[in-house]
Amino acid sequence: MGTAPMLRLIISMSLPAMFSMLIQALYNVVDSIFVAQISENALTAVSLAFPAQMLLVSVAVGTGVGVNSLVSRRLGEGKPDVASKAATHGLVLAFLGWVVFALLGGFLSRPFFCLFDDNAEVINAGTSYLTICTVFSFGAFFTMMGDKTIQATGNMIYPMISQLLGAVINIILDPIFIFGLLGVPAMGVAGAAIATVTGQIASGIFILLVMFLKKHEIHITFRGFRLQREILRDIYAVGFPSIIMQSIGSFLVTGLNAILTQFSSAVAVLGVYYKLQSFVFMPVFGLTQGVMPIMGYNYGARNRKRLMDALRYGTIIAIIIMAAGTVLFWVAPRWLLSLFNASETMYQVGIPALRTISLCFVPAALGILFSTMFQAVGRGNRSLFVSLLRQLVIILPSAYVFSFIGVNAVWYSFPLAESVALVVSILLLVGLYRSNIKFLEK
């Protein structure tokens, strides 16, 4: 990570993650496509469950980002023993995270759905879906932590295989469990949840075997293990802002669902949008998985030129991906919605929604890469500030105000927020460069 040609290095490290994230996006979309065949109420139930799932993923991925950043920086500093201790802490934190969400999901799923809908079909389907996804989420926690830890060593192949394994299993099991094929009873929305957690558990088992049985720069051991305050502090210096930053998305979608319940089919459209946009955002997030350890390593090695080269090349690639996504959402919104068995009302609400929201894609590309830089150099609080500004300070209040104009106006809160956040991100990056990065040795 300290010597290879930068563009080639980014491509070699990012392509496996981008591919695995695309597969993950595919099974997220396939999940909803199958559920939509049951009824629009079933699709609404899964859409309402989405924020809670986002919260779970936020804790798992955010903690993993903290571990990834710490491991890559310590390896860059030539401290593999400290990197190994950080990786061991990561697995313990993954276990604790699962316990918390299993308890929350087991006891609070039904009250959560009752807050948003009084339709018995939506409440029952959503409760069973969310309960299964949380109680059996240990696969998700260990998969995300294992993937982030292995990526920090520069190995992107095993995390790609891990994601691919889970996605393929989920896609295969979805129609079997949902519709009752091959002698399996039809389980509807609950079947979608069972398919999801089965894939996650398979991924988790695979990546844990890799961590313990394969040779790499870190060594996991629980012999004499005890939680160390210094390591926890270093993990959560980056991880906590990342958790909050991603959790904000959960609260954002919850708030938007509350605003949109007054408009027919709008909640289902928002759920469909978040599934579809994953095809655009997931490759960029995969790109950042390859770029972040490169940035962290070279920051630890005090190599300014390679750090900035990683940012520049990553930004160019992200812009290209997001521009392609914008074109797709403008040219083929009806076809995209048709994948989800859309009603005429969903078309009327969804076509302008997809076109309007996609205006934020290109500014988001820049914001995502700038946030990656902040996290890689241990300044995750800057990413947190921008995320708070974008999602809670701008999107939710503006969406509420725009809702008095009509549902089509609500969607303009997305590009508005992304544009303001981009300006702030640029100012923060310039400040970071002047105060810190420009003083690196080379």
PDB file of N, CA and C in Angstrom, residues 100-132:
ATOM      1  N   VAL A 100     -27.206  -6.865  22.062  1.00  0.00           N
ATOM      2  CA  VAL A 100     -28.056  -5.689  22.256  1.00  0.00           C
ATOM      3  C   VAL A 100     -29.209  -5.688  21.259  1.00  0.00           C
ATOM      4  N   PHE A 101     -28.916  -5.913  19.976  1.00  0.00           N
ATOM      5  CA  PHE A 101     -29.968  -5.841  18.957  1.00  0.00           C
ATOM      6  C   PHE A 101     -30.911  -7.040  19.021  1.00  0.00           C
ATOM      7  N   ALA A 102     -30.420  -8.189  19.450  1.00  0.00           N
ATOM      8  CA  ALA A 102     -31.313  -9.333  19.616  1.00  0.00           C
ATOM      9  C   ALA A 102     -32.370  -9.026  20.677  1.00  0.00           C
ATOM     10  N   LEU A 103     -31.959  -8.408  21.760  1.00  0.00           N
ATOM     11  CA  LEU A 103     -32.905  -8.046  22.822  1.00  0.00           C
ATOM     12  C   LEU A 103     -33.874  -6.959  22.361  1.00  0.00           C
ATOM     13  N   LEU A 104     -33.353  -5.937  21.698  1.00  0.00           N
ATOM     14  CA  LEU A 104     -34.218  -4.859  21.211  1.00  0.00           C
ATOM     15  C   LEU A 104     -35.232  -5.377  20.194  1.00  0.00           C
ATOM     16  N   GLY A 105     -34.763  -6.169  19.255  1.00  0.00           N
ATOM     17  CA  GLY A 105     -35.664  -6.687  18.226  1.00  0.00           C
ATOM     18  C   GLY A 105     -36.699  -7.634  18.777  1.00  0.00           C
ATOM     19  N   GLY A 106     -36.304  -8.452  19.749  1.00  0.00           N
ATOM     20  CA  GLY A 106     -37.237  -9.420  20.315  1.00  0.00           C
ATOM     21  C   GLY A 106     -38.381  -8.774  21.078  1.00  0.00           C
ATOM     22  N   PHE A 107     -38.112  -7.642  21.723  1.00  0.00           N
ATOM     23  CA  PHE A 107     -39.121  -7.023  22.583  1.00  0.00           C
ATOM     24  C   PHE A 107     -39.808  -5.799  21.970  1.00  0.00           C
ATOM     25  N   LEU A 108     -39.172  -5.121  21.020  1.00  0.00           N
ATOM     26  CA  LEU A 108     -39.699  -3.833  20.572  1.00  0.00           C
ATOM     27  C   LEU A 108     -40.173  -3.788  19.113  1.00  0.00           C
ATOM     28  N   SER A 109     -40.087  -4.893  18.390  1.00  0.00           N
ATOM     29  CA  SER A 109     -40.463  -4.860  16.977  1.00  0.00           C
ATOM     30  C   SER A 109     -41.930  -4.479  16.771  1.00  0.00           C
ATOM     31  N   ARG A 110     -42.834  -5.127  17.494  1.00  0.00           N
ATOM     32  CA  ARG A 110     -44.258  -4.829  17.308  1.00  0.00           C
ATOM     33  C   ARG A 110     -44.612  -3.395  17.720  1.00  0.00           C
ATOM     34  N   PRO A 111     -44.167  -2.907  18.893  1.00  0.00           N
ATOM     35  CA  PRO A 111     -44.452  -1.507  19.227  1.00  0.00           C
ATOM     36  C   PRO A 111     -43.910  -0.531  18.182  1.00  0.00           C
ATOM     37  N   PHE A 112     -42.777  -0.863  17.573  1.00  0.00           N
ATOM     38  CA  PHE A 112     -42.201  -0.002  16.539  1.00  0.00           C
ATOM     39  C   PHE A 112     -43.153   0.142  15.360  1.00  0.00           C
ATOM     40  N   PHE A 113     -43.698  -0.958  14.870  1.00  0.00           N
ATOM     41  CA  PHE A 113     -44.596  -0.899  13.713  1.00  0.00           C
ATOM     42  C   PHE A 113     -45.925  -0.241  14.052  1.00  0.00           C
ATOM     43  N   CYS A 114     -46.381  -0.412  15.290  1.00  0.00           N
ATOM     44  CA  CYS A 114     -47.639   0.217  15.687  1.00  0.00           C
ATOM     45  C   CYS A 114     -47.552   1.740  15.688  1.00  0.00           C
ATOM     46  N   LEU A 115     -46.342   2.295  15.733  1.00  0.00           N
ATOM     47  CA  LEU A 115     -46.176   3.748  15.692  1.00  0.00           C
ATOM     48  C   LEU A 115     -46.514   4.331  14.326  1.00  0.00           C
ATOM     49  N   PHE A 116     -46.396   3.510  13.266  1.00  0.00           N
ATOM     50  CA  PHE A 116     -46.500   4.038  11.908  1.00  0.00           C
ATOM     51  C   PHE A 116     -47.736   3.586  11.145  1.00  0.00           C
ATOM     52  N   ASP A 117     -48.344   2.512  11.545  1.00  0.00           N
ATOM     53  CA  ASP A 117     -49.448   1.974  10.737  1.00  0.00           C
ATOM     54  C   ASP A 117     -50.422   1.227  11.634  1.00  0.00           C
ATOM     55  N   ASP A 118     -51.692   1.300  11.295  1.00  0.00           N
ATOM     56  CA  ASP A 118     -52.695   0.543  12.045  1.00  0.00           C
ATOM     57  C   ASP A 118     -53.244  -0.620  11.230  1.00  0.00           C
ATOM     58  N   ASN A 119     -52.622  -0.879  10.077  1.00  0.00           N
ATOM     59  CA  ASN A 119     -53.025  -1.997   9.229  1.00  0.00           C
ATOM     60  C   ASN A 119     -52.456  -3.288   9.817  1.00  0.00           C
ATOM     61  N   ALA A 120     -53.321  -4.238  10.150  1.00  0.00           N
ATOM     62  CA  ALA A 120     -52.886  -5.470  10.816  1.00  0.00           C
ATOM     63  C   ALA A 120     -51.918  -6.269   9.950  1.00  0.00           C
ATOM     64  N   GLU A 121     -52.162  -6.289   8.625  1.00  0.00           N
ATOM     65  CA  GLU A 121     -51.267  -7.038   7.736  1.00  0.00           C
ATOM     66  C   GLU A 121     -49.855  -6.450   7.761  1.00  0.00           C
ATOM     67  N   VAL A 122     -49.769  -5.130   7.720  1.00  0.00           N
ATOM     68  CA  VAL A 122     -48.464  -4.468   7.752  1.00  0.00           C
ATOM     69  C   VAL A 122     -47.765  -4.728   9.093  1.00  0.00           C
ATOM     70  N   ILE A 123     -48.495  -4.598  10.193  1.00  0.00           N
ATOM     71  CA  ILE A 123     -47.910  -4.776  11.528  1.00  0.00           C
ATOM     72  C   ILE A 123     -47.422  -6.206  11.730  1.00  0.00           C
ATOM     73  N   ASN A 124     -48.239  -7.186  11.380  1.00  0.00           N
ATOM     74  CA  ASN A 124     -47.869  -8.584  11.602  1.00  0.00           C
ATOM     75  C   ASN A 124     -46.687  -8.994  10.721  1.00  0.00           C
ATOM     76  N   ALA A 125     -46.758  -8.618   9.442  1.00  0.00           N
ATOM     77  CA  ALA A 125     -45.671  -8.982   8.525  1.00  0.00           C
ATOM     78  C   ALA A 125     -44.371  -8.295   8.937  1.00  0.00           C
ATOM     79  N   GLY A 126     -44.456  -7.017   9.257  1.00  0.00           N
ATOM     80  CA  GLY A 126     -43.257  -6.274   9.638  1.00  0.00           C
ATOM     81  C   GLY A 126     -42.651  -6.772  10.935  1.00  0.00           C
ATOM     82  N   THR A 127     -43.493  -7.125  11.904  1.00  0.00           N
ATOM     83  CA  THR A 127     -42.994  -7.613  13.189  1.00  0.00           C
ATOM     84  C   THR A 127     -42.217  -8.909  13.022  1.00  0.00           C
ATOM     85  N   SER A 128     -42.784  -9.853  12.273  1.00  0.00           N
ATOM     86  CA  SER A 128     -42.086 -11.130  12.068  1.00  0.00           C
ATOM     87  C   SER A 128     -40.778 -10.916  11.307  1.00  0.00           C
ATOM     88  N   TYR A 129     -40.796 -10.045  10.305  1.00  0.00           N
ATOM     89  CA  TYR A 129     -39.598  -9.779   9.499  1.00  0.00           C
ATOM     90  C   TYR A 129     -38.488  -9.181  10.359  1.00  0.00           C
ATOM     91  N   LEU A 130     -38.807  -8.138  11.107  1.00  0.00           N
ATOM     92  CA  LEU A 130     -37.792  -7.437  11.886  1.00  0.00           C
ATOM     93  C   LEU A 130     -37.301  -8.278  13.063  1.00  0.00           C
ATOM     94  N   THR A 131     -38.185  -9.039  13.689  1.00  0.00           N
ATOM     95  CA  THR A 131     -37.772  -9.892  14.811  1.00  0.00           C
ATOM     96  C   THR A 131     -36.740 -10.911  14.365  1.00  0.00           C
ATOM     97  N   ILE A 132     -37.005 -11.560  13.244  1.00  0.00           N
ATOM     98  CA  ILE A 132     -36.059 -12.561  12.726  1.00  0.00           C
ATOM     99  C   ILE A 132     -34.728 -11.916  12.374  1.00  0.00           C
TER     100      ILE A 132
END
